[in-house]
Amino acid sequence: MKTYQITLLAGDGIGPEIMGVARAVLAQVSRNCQFHLNFTAAPFGGQAIDLTGEPLPEATLEQCRASDAILLGAVGGPVWDDHPRRPEQGLLGLRSGLGLYANLRPATVRPQLVAASSLKPEVVTGVDLLVVRELTGGLYFGQPQGIFPEKKGERRGVNTMTYSESEIERISRVAFKSAQSRRKLVTSVDKANVLAVSRLWREVVSRVALDFPDVTLNHLYVDNCAMQLIRWPKQFDVILTENLFGDILSDEAAMLTGSIGMLPSASLGEGPGVFEPVHGSAPDIAGQDRANPLAQVLSAAMLLGYGLQETTAAAQIEQAVARVLDQGYRTGDIMAEGMTQVGCQAMGEKLLLALAEGI
Ligand code: NAD
């Protein structure tokens, strides 16, 4: 039987609660689909600071490097706000330590949760898009950067937006490959009317597109894309963009769904990928069995699909989530009139039942 090594980084706040649910779901679906998942938990974030003084201990990073995929909960909390080492530094360490250059964030408006969006139902019904954001280049990492003294006692702040052809090419390939298993449309977002780096971006993306003749490519300026996402988001399948634009557009796309507890993400590189919910550690509801575990569970589905290519198992999880929502079960954050409110644990039990019924 095929066996995969999975590292679990539950982290802080609601992390351990939602991770418990996702782990049970993964174990069930692996039994359904005849493969084995070998789970190893490792300290990460605030929990790791308390244990070792470091948010990403070397042993945890080594463990991650040696695994096939990593499922991450969330980190952070007020306890560590004044600590010299912050839990969130662990996230940056993990991204650079594993060379995670592609961030994938789906924004899907589920028919059962259309009312949760702040936009009109006719605008958001059926929205199903994926933002593919470059994660290790651009303005956030380009050199020179800093605040430098100038003549006359004034200072100048500097960041540099820079991309090499190979950096653009590898993220483009992730977007085109993702589109092949979706609706086969890539919208590349840039600011080529103003920025030289965007003109190179557009040229390289267009070149890569020739290798994917089954996928249609459009180009859009970032300001127009921000408007189109609100005006008619259904036009998008895969949005491909650089680091800063992706940071902003992926949050805008997330808001279309109106429910932060439902949104998964994947960060991919050459080695093992990291799969995590978009939300944080929600310290305000931690330990109260009130967290929505579905973003974590859908991140586990992405782990199976993108990380292990176990697409049947990934689809089973997606179907189980749809089924419990159809059955009317809701955690507090997505509760609506006429539905049945359940806690984190009970939602996990409903998912396990749905998985058992689904086979
Ligand atoms: P947050 O996402 O943790 O919470 C925002 C709001 O959404 C809160 O009211 C919370 O209760 C609610 N919420 C979030 N996830 C939920 C879920 N699964 N079910 C139900 N409700 C949910 O953001 P925040 O409050 O700004 O940050 C809290 C901590 O998390 C901070 O320390 C922050 O730095 C950290 N954080 C970590 C990550 C990460 O680990 N990737 C991401 C964002 C924030």
CSV table of C-alpha atoms and ligand atoms in Angstrom, one decimal:
chain,number,residue,atom,x,y,z
A,1,MET,CA,0.0,0.0,0.0
A,2,LYS,CA,1.3,3.5,-0.9
A,3,THR,CA,2.4,5.3,2.3
A,4,TYR,CA,2.9,9.1,2.6
A,5,GLN,CA,4.7,11.0,5.4
A,6,ILE,CA,2.6,13.9,6.6
A,7,THR,CA,3.8,16.5,9.1
A,8,LEU,CA,1.1,18.2,11.2
A,9,LEU,CA,1.9,21.7,12.5
A,10,ALA,CA,-1.2,22.4,14.6
A,11,GLY,CA,0.2,25.7,16.0
A,12,ASP,CA,-1.8,27.9,18.4
A,13,GLY,CA,-5.3,29.1,19.3
A,14,ILE,CA,-7.9,27.1,17.4
A,15,GLY,CA,-5.1,25.3,15.5
A,16,PRO,CA,-5.1,22.1,17.6
A,17,GLU,CA,-9.0,21.8,17.5
A,18,ILE,CA,-9.3,22.2,13.7
A,19,MET,CA,-6.3,20.0,13.1
A,20,GLY,CA,-7.9,17.2,15.2
A,21,VAL,CA,-10.9,17.2,12.8
A,22,ALA,CA,-8.7,17.4,9.7
A,23,ARG,CA,-6.5,14.5,10.8
A,24,ALA,CA,-9.6,12.3,11.5
A,25,VAL,CA,-11.0,13.2,8.0
A,26,LEU,CA,-7.7,12.4,6.3
A,27,ALA,CA,-7.4,9.1,8.1
A,28,GLN,CA,-10.9,8.1,7.1
A,29,VAL,CA,-10.5,9.1,3.4
A,30,SER,CA,-7.1,7.3,3.2
A,31,ARG,CA,-8.8,4.1,4.3
A,32,ASN,CA,-11.6,4.7,1.7
A,33,CYS,CA,-9.0,5.1,-1.0
A,34,GLN,CA,-6.5,2.5,0.0
A,35,PHE,CA,-3.4,4.4,0.8
A,36,HIS,CA,-1.7,5.1,4.2
A,37,LEU,CA,-0.9,8.4,5.8
A,38,ASN,CA,1.9,8.4,8.4
A,39,PHE,CA,1.3,11.5,10.6
A,40,THR,CA,4.0,13.2,12.7
A,41,ALA,CA,3.1,16.2,14.8
A,42,ALA,CA,5.8,18.9,15.3
A,43,PRO,CA,6.0,22.1,17.4
A,44,PHE,CA,5.5,25.3,15.5
A,45,GLY,CA,4.6,29.0,16.2
A,46,GLY,CA,3.9,30.2,19.7
A,47,GLN,CA,3.8,26.6,21.0
A,48,ALA,CA,7.3,26.1,19.7
A,49,ILE,CA,8.5,29.4,21.3
A,50,ASP,CA,7.3,28.1,24.7
A,51,LEU,CA,9.1,24.8,24.2
A,52,THR,CA,12.3,25.9,22.5
A,53,GLY,CA,12.5,29.7,22.3
A,54,GLU,CA,12.1,29.5,18.4
A,55,PRO,CA,8.9,29.6,16.3
A,56,LEU,CA,10.4,27.2,13.8
A,57,PRO,CA,12.9,24.9,15.5
A,58,GLU,CA,15.5,23.3,13.3
A,59,ALA,CA,14.1,19.8,14.0
A,60,THR,CA,10.6,20.9,12.9
A,61,LEU,CA,12.0,22.3,9.6
A,62,GLU,CA,14.0,19.0,9.1
A,63,GLN,CA,10.9,17.0,9.7
A,64,CYS,CA,9.0,19.1,7.2
A,65,ARG,CA,11.7,18.7,4.6
A,66,ALA,CA,11.6,14.9,5.0
A,67,SER,CA,7.8,14.7,4.5
A,68,ASP,CA,5.6,14.4,1.4
A,69,ALA,CA,3.3,17.3,2.6
A,70,ILE,CA,2.7,19.6,5.5
A,71,LEU,CA,-0.7,20.4,7.0
A,72,LEU,CA,-0.5,23.6,9.0
A,73,GLY,CA,-3.1,25.0,11.4
A,74,ALA,CA,-2.5,28.6,12.5
A,75,VAL,CA,-0.1,30.5,14.7
A,76,GLY,CA,-0.1,33.5,16.9
A,77,GLY,CA,-1.9,35.0,19.9
A,78,PRO,CA,-1.7,37.8,22.4
A,79,VAL,CA,0.5,35.7,24.8
A,80,TRP,CA,3.4,36.1,22.3
A,81,ASP,CA,2.8,39.7,21.2
A,82,ASP,CA,5.6,41.1,23.4
A,83,HIS,CA,7.9,38.2,22.9
A,84,PRO,CA,11.2,39.0,21.1
A,85,ARG,CA,10.5,36.1,18.7
A,86,ARG,CA,7.0,36.2,17.1
A,87,PRO,CA,5.1,33.0,16.1
A,88,GLU,CA,4.4,34.5,12.6
A,89,GLN,CA,8.2,34.6,11.9
A,90,GLY,CA,7.9,30.8,11.8
A,91,LEU,CA,5.6,31.1,8.7
A,92,LEU,CA,8.2,33.2,6.9
A,93,GLY,CA,10.9,30.7,7.9
A,94,LEU,CA,8.9,27.8,6.6
A,95,ARG,CA,8.2,29.5,3.3
A,96,SER,CA,11.9,30.3,2.7
A,97,GLY,CA,13.1,27.1,4.2
A,98,LEU,CA,11.0,25.0,1.8
A,99,GLY,CA,11.3,27.4,-1.2
A,100,LEU,CA,7.6,27.9,-1.5
A,101,TYR,CA,7.2,30.2,-4.5
A,102,ALA,CA,3.6,29.6,-5.4
A,103,ASN,CA,0.6,30.4,-3.3
A,104,LEU,CA,-2.8,29.0,-4.4
A,105,ARG,CA,-6.0,30.4,-2.9
A,106,PRO,CA,-9.3,29.2,-4.2
A,107,ALA,CA,-12.3,31.4,-3.6
A,108,THR,CA,-15.5,29.3,-4.0
A,109,VAL,CA,-18.9,30.6,-3.2
A,110,ARG,CA,-20.8,27.5,-2.2
A,111,PRO,CA,-24.5,27.5,-3.1
A,112,GLN,CA,-25.4,26.9,0.6
A,113,LEU,CA,-23.5,30.0,1.7
A,114,VAL,CA,-24.4,32.6,-0.9
A,115,ALA,CA,-26.1,34.8,1.7
A,116,ALA,CA,-22.8,35.1,3.7
A,117,SER,CA,-21.3,37.3,0.9
A,118,SER,CA,-21.8,41.1,1.1
A,119,LEU,CA,-22.4,41.2,-2.7
A,120,LYS,CA,-25.7,40.5,-4.4
A,121,PRO,CA,-26.6,36.8,-4.8
A,122,GLU,CA,-26.7,37.0,-8.7
A,123,VAL,CA,-23.1,38.4,-8.7
A,124,VAL,CA,-21.6,35.8,-6.4
A,125,THR,CA,-23.6,32.6,-7.2
A,126,GLY,CA,-21.4,30.2,-9.0
A,127,VAL,CA,-18.1,32.0,-8.3
A,128,ASP,CA,-15.3,29.5,-8.4
A,129,LEU,CA,-11.8,31.0,-8.9
A,130,LEU,CA,-8.2,30.3,-7.9
A,131,VAL,CA,-5.6,33.0,-7.3
A,132,VAL,CA,-2.1,31.9,-8.1
A,133,ARG,CA,0.3,34.3,-6.4
A,134,GLU,CA,4.0,34.4,-6.7
A,135,LEU,CA,5.4,34.3,-3.2
A,136,THR,CA,9.1,34.7,-3.0
A,137,GLY,CA,9.9,37.6,-5.4
A,138,GLY,CA,8.8,41.1,-6.4
A,139,LEU,CA,8.6,44.1,-4.2
A,140,TYR,CA,8.7,42.2,-0.9
A,141,PHE,CA,12.2,40.7,-1.5
A,142,GLY,CA,13.8,42.9,-4.3
A,143,GLN,CA,17.0,44.7,-3.4
A,144,PRO,CA,17.8,47.5,-2.7
A,145,GLN,CA,15.3,48.0,0.0
A,146,GLY,CA,15.4,50.1,3.2
A,147,ILE,CA,15.2,53.7,4.4
A,148,PHE,CA,18.3,55.6,3.3
A,149,PRO,CA,19.6,59.1,4.3
A,150,GLU,CA,19.8,61.7,1.6
A,151,LYS,CA,21.3,65.2,1.4
A,152,LYS,CA,19.6,67.9,3.4
A,153,GLY,CA,18.7,65.5,6.2
A,154,GLU,CA,15.9,64.0,4.3
A,155,ARG,CA,15.4,60.2,4.1
A,156,ARG,CA,14.2,58.0,1.2
A,157,GLY,CA,12.2,54.8,1.5
A,158,VAL,CA,13.1,52.2,-1.2
A,159,ASN,CA,11.6,48.9,-2.4
A,160,THR,CA,12.5,47.3,-5.6
A,161,MET,CA,10.0,45.3,-7.8
A,162,THR,CA,12.1,42.8,-9.6
A,163,TYR,CA,11.5,39.5,-11.4
A,164,SER,CA,13.8,37.3,-13.5
A,165,GLU,CA,12.4,35.4,-16.5
A,166,SER,CA,12.8,32.0,-14.7
A,167,GLU,CA,10.9,33.2,-11.7
A,168,ILE,CA,8.0,34.3,-13.9
A,169,GLU,CA,8.1,31.1,-15.9
A,170,ARG,CA,7.9,28.7,-13.0
A,171,ILE,CA,4.9,30.5,-11.4
A,172,SER,CA,3.2,30.7,-14.8
A,173,ARG,CA,3.5,26.9,-15.2
A,174,VAL,CA,1.8,26.4,-11.9
A,175,ALA,CA,-1.1,28.6,-13.0
A,176,PHE,CA,-1.5,26.9,-16.5
A,177,LYS,CA,-1.3,23.4,-15.0
A,178,SER,CA,-3.9,24.3,-12.4
A,179,ALA,CA,-6.2,25.7,-15.2
A,180,GLN,CA,-5.9,22.4,-17.1
A,181,SER,CA,-7.8,20.6,-14.3
A,182,ARG,CA,-10.3,23.5,-14.0
A,183,ARG,CA,-12.1,25.6,-16.7
A,184,LYS,CA,-8.9,26.2,-18.7
A,185,LEU,CA,-8.7,30.0,-18.5
A,186,VAL,CA,-5.8,32.0,-17.1
A,187,THR,CA,-6.0,35.7,-16.5
A,188,SER,CA,-2.6,37.1,-15.9
A,189,VAL,CA,-2.7,40.4,-13.9
A,190,ASP,CA,0.0,43.1,-14.2
A,191,LYS,CA,0.6,46.8,-14.7
A,192,ALA,CA,2.3,46.6,-18.0
A,193,ASN,CA,1.1,50.1,-19.1
A,194,VAL,CA,3.4,51.6,-16.4
A,195,LEU,CA,5.9,49.0,-15.0
A,196,ALA,CA,8.9,47.6,-16.9
A,197,VAL,CA,8.9,44.5,-14.7
A,198,SER,CA,5.2,43.9,-15.8
A,199,ARG,CA,6.1,44.1,-19.4
A,200,LEU,CA,8.6,41.3,-19.0
A,201,TRP,CA,6.0,39.4,-16.9
A,202,ARG,CA,3.5,39.7,-19.8
A,203,GLU,CA,6.0,38.6,-22.4
A,204,VAL,CA,7.1,35.5,-20.4
A,205,VAL,CA,3.6,34.5,-19.4
A,206,SER,CA,2.6,34.7,-23.1
A,207,ARG,CA,5.6,32.5,-24.1
A,208,VAL,CA,4.7,29.9,-21.5
A,209,ALA,CA,1.1,29.9,-22.7
A,210,LEU,CA,2.3,28.4,-26.0
A,211,ASP,CA,3.1,25.1,-24.1
A,212,PHE,CA,-0.5,24.9,-22.9
A,213,PRO,CA,-2.6,25.2,-26.1
A,214,ASP,CA,-5.7,23.9,-24.4
A,215,VAL,CA,-5.7,26.9,-22.0
A,216,THR,CA,-6.9,30.4,-22.9
A,217,LEU,CA,-4.8,33.3,-21.7
A,218,ASN,CA,-6.1,36.8,-21.0
A,219,HIS,CA,-4.1,39.8,-19.7
A,220,LEU,CA,-5.6,42.4,-17.3
A,221,TYR,CA,-4.2,45.5,-15.6
A,222,VAL,CA,-4.3,45.1,-11.8
A,223,ASP,CA,-6.6,48.1,-11.3
A,224,ASN,CA,-9.1,46.7,-13.8
A,225,CYS,CA,-8.9,43.3,-12.1
A,226,ALA,CA,-9.7,44.8,-8.7
A,227,MET,CA,-12.9,46.3,-10.3
A,228,GLN,CA,-13.8,43.2,-12.2
A,229,LEU,CA,-13.6,41.0,-9.1
A,230,ILE,CA,-16.4,43.0,-7.6
A,231,ARG,CA,-18.4,43.7,-10.8
A,232,TRP,CA,-18.5,40.2,-12.3
A,233,PRO,CA,-16.3,37.7,-10.5
A,234,LYS,CA,-17.7,34.7,-12.4
A,235,GLN,CA,-15.6,35.7,-15.5
A,236,PHE,CA,-12.5,34.4,-13.7
A,237,ASP,CA,-11.1,30.8,-13.5
A,238,VAL,CA,-7.3,31.1,-12.6
A,239,ILE,CA,-5.8,34.5,-11.8
A,240,LEU,CA,-2.1,34.6,-12.1
A,241,THR,CA,-0.2,37.4,-10.6
A,242,GLU,CA,3.0,38.6,-8.8
A,243,ASN,CA,3.5,38.9,-5.0
A,244,LEU,CA,2.1,42.4,-4.1
A,245,PHE,CA,-0.8,42.3,-6.5
A,246,GLY,CA,-1.6,38.8,-5.4
A,247,ASP,CA,-1.5,39.7,-1.7
A,248,ILE,CA,-4.2,42.3,-2.3
A,249,LEU,CA,-6.3,40.5,-4.9
A,250,SER,CA,-6.4,37.2,-3.0
A,251,ASP,CA,-7.9,39.0,0.1
A,252,GLU,CA,-10.4,40.8,-2.2
A,253,ALA,CA,-11.4,37.4,-3.8
A,254,ALA,CA,-11.7,35.8,-0.3
A,255,MET,CA,-14.2,38.5,0.7
A,256,LEU,CA,-16.5,37.5,-2.2
A,257,THR,CA,-17.2,34.3,-0.2
A,258,GLY,CA,-17.9,36.2,3.1
A,259,SER,CA,-16.8,33.3,5.3
A,260,ILE,CA,-13.2,33.3,6.4
A,261,GLY,CA,-13.7,29.9,8.2
A,262,MET,CA,-14.2,28.2,4.8
A,263,LEU,CA,-11.1,29.2,2.9
A,264,PRO,CA,-8.1,26.9,2.3
A,265,SER,CA,-4.7,27.6,0.7
A,266,ALA,CA,-1.7,25.8,-0.7
A,267,SER,CA,1.9,27.0,-0.9
A,268,LEU,CA,4.0,25.0,-3.3
A,269,GLY,CA,7.7,24.8,-4.3
A,270,GLU,CA,10.1,22.2,-5.7
A,271,GLY,CA,9.7,20.0,-2.5
A,272,PRO,CA,6.8,19.3,-0.1
A,273,GLY,CA,4.0,21.8,-0.1
A,274,VAL,CA,2.3,23.5,2.9
A,275,PHE,CA,-1.5,23.5,3.1
A,276,GLU,CA,-3.2,25.8,5.6
A,277,PRO,CA,-6.4,27.7,6.2
A,278,VAL,CA,-6.4,31.4,5.2
A,279,HIS,CA,-7.6,32.5,8.7
A,280,GLY,CA,-5.5,33.0,11.8
A,281,SER,CA,-5.5,31.3,15.2
A,282,ALA,CA,-8.7,33.1,16.3
A,283,PRO,CA,-7.6,33.4,20.0
A,284,ASP,CA,-11.0,34.9,20.8
A,285,ILE,CA,-12.8,31.5,20.4
A,286,ALA,CA,-9.9,29.1,21.1
A,287,GLY,CA,-10.6,26.2,23.4
A,288,GLN,CA,-14.4,26.7,23.2
A,289,ASP,CA,-15.3,24.2,20.5
A,290,ARG,CA,-16.7,27.1,18.4
A,291,ALA,CA,-14.2,27.1,15.5
A,292,ASN,CA,-15.2,26.2,12.0
A,293,PRO,CA,-12.9,23.3,10.9
A,294,LEU,CA,-13.9,23.4,7.2
A,295,ALA,CA,-11.1,25.7,6.0
A,296,GLN,CA,-8.6,23.2,7.6
A,297,VAL,CA,-10.4,20.2,6.2
A,298,LEU,CA,-10.5,21.8,2.7
A,299,SER,CA,-6.8,22.5,3.1
A,300,ALA,CA,-6.4,18.8,3.8
A,301,ALA,CA,-8.3,18.2,0.5
A,302,MET,CA,-5.8,20.5,-1.3
A,303,LEU,CA,-2.9,18.5,0.3
A,304,LEU,CA,-4.3,15.3,-1.2
A,305,GLY,CA,-5.0,16.9,-4.6
A,306,TYR,CA,-2.0,19.2,-5.2
A,307,GLY,CA,0.5,17.6,-2.7
A,308,LEU,CA,0.0,13.9,-3.2
A,309,GLN,CA,-2.0,13.7,-6.5
A,310,GLU,CA,-4.6,11.7,-4.7
A,311,THR,CA,-7.4,13.4,-6.5
A,312,THR,CA,-10.2,10.9,-5.8
A,313,ALA,CA,-9.6,11.3,-2.1
A,314,ALA,CA,-9.5,15.1,-2.4
A,315,ALA,CA,-12.9,14.9,-4.2
A,316,GLN,CA,-14.3,12.7,-1.5
A,317,ILE,CA,-13.5,15.4,1.1
A,318,GLU,CA,-15.0,18.1,-1.1
A,319,GLN,CA,-18.2,16.1,-1.5
A,320,ALA,CA,-18.4,15.4,2.3
A,321,VAL,CA,-18.2,19.2,3.0
A,322,ALA,CA,-20.9,19.8,0.5
A,323,ARG,CA,-23.0,17.1,2.0
A,324,VAL,CA,-22.9,18.4,5.6
A,325,LEU,CA,-23.7,21.9,4.4
A,326,ASP,CA,-26.6,20.5,2.4
A,327,GLN,CA,-27.8,18.7,5.6
A,328,GLY,CA,-27.9,22.2,7.2
A,329,TYR,CA,-25.1,21.9,9.7
A,330,ARG,CA,-23.3,25.2,10.4
A,331,THR,CA,-20.7,26.4,12.9
A,332,GLY,CA,-21.5,29.7,14.6
A,333,ASP,CA,-19.5,31.8,12.0
A,334,ILE,CA,-21.7,30.7,9.1
A,335,MET,CA,-24.9,30.1,11.0
A,336,ALA,CA,-28.2,31.2,9.3
A,337,GLU,CA,-31.8,30.9,10.1
A,338,GLY,CA,-33.3,27.5,9.8
A,339,MET,CA,-29.9,25.7,10.0
A,340,THR,CA,-28.6,23.5,12.8
A,341,GLN,CA,-25.7,25.0,14.8
A,342,VAL,CA,-22.9,22.6,15.8
A,343,GLY,CA,-19.5,23.0,17.4
A,344,CYS,CA,-16.1,22.1,15.9
A,345,GLN,CA,-16.1,18.5,17.1
A,346,ALA,CA,-19.6,17.8,16.0
A,347,MET,CA,-18.9,19.2,12.6
A,348,GLY,CA,-16.0,16.7,12.4
A,349,GLU,CA,-18.3,13.9,13.3
A,350,LYS,CA,-20.8,14.9,10.6
A,351,LEU,CA,-18.0,14.9,8.1
A,352,LEU,CA,-16.9,11.4,9.1
A,353,LEU,CA,-20.5,10.2,8.7
A,354,ALA,CA,-20.8,11.9,5.3
A,355,LEU,CA,-17.6,10.2,4.2
A,356,ALA,CA,-18.8,6.8,5.3
A,357,GLU,CA,-22.2,7.4,3.5
A,358,GLY,CA,-20.4,8.6,0.4
A,359,ILE,CA,-18.8,5.3,-0.5
B,1,NAD,P1,-8.1,35.5,12.7
B,1,NAD,O1,-8.3,35.0,11.3
B,1,NAD,O2,-7.5,34.6,13.7
B,1,NAD,O3,-9.6,36.0,13.3
B,1,NAD,C1,-10.4,37.0,12.7
B,1,NAD,C2,-11.9,36.7,13.1
B,1,NAD,O4,-12.4,35.6,12.4
B,1,NAD,C3,-12.0,36.4,14.6
B,1,NAD,O5,-13.2,37.0,15.1
B,1,NAD,C4,-12.1,34.9,14.7
B,1,NAD,O6,-12.8,34.4,15.8
B,1,NAD,C5,-12.8,34.6,13.4
B,1,NAD,N1,-12.3,33.3,12.8
B,1,NAD,C6,-11.1,33.0,12.2
B,1,NAD,N2,-11.1,31.7,11.9
B,1,NAD,C7,-12.2,31.2,12.3
B,1,NAD,C8,-12.8,29.8,12.2
B,1,NAD,N3,-12.1,28.8,11.7
B,1,NAD,N4,-14.0,29.6,12.7
B,1,NAD,C9,-14.7,30.6,13.3
B,1,NAD,N5,-14.3,31.9,13.3
B,1,NAD,C10,-13.0,32.1,12.9
B,1,NAD,O7,-7.3,36.9,12.6
B,1,NAD,P2,-6.8,37.9,13.8
B,1,NAD,O8,-7.7,37.9,14.9
B,1,NAD,O9,-6.4,39.1,13.1
B,1,NAD,O10,-5.4,37.2,14.2
B,1,NAD,C11,-5.3,36.3,15.4
B,1,NAD,C12,-3.9,35.8,15.4
B,1,NAD,O11,-3.7,34.9,14.3
B,1,NAD,C13,-2.8,36.8,15.4
B,1,NAD,O12,-1.8,36.5,16.3
B,1,NAD,C14,-2.3,36.8,14.0
B,1,NAD,O13,-1.0,37.3,13.8
B,1,NAD,C15,-2.5,35.4,13.6
B,1,NAD,N6,-2.6,35.0,12.2
B,1,NAD,C16,-2.0,33.9,11.8
B,1,NAD,C17,-2.1,33.5,10.5
B,1,NAD,C18,-1.5,32.2,10.1
B,1,NAD,O14,-1.2,31.4,11.0
B,1,NAD,N7,-1.4,31.9,8.8
B,1,NAD,C19,-2.9,34.2,9.6
B,1,NAD,C20,-3.5,35.4,10.1
B,1,NAD,C21,-3.4,35.8,11.4
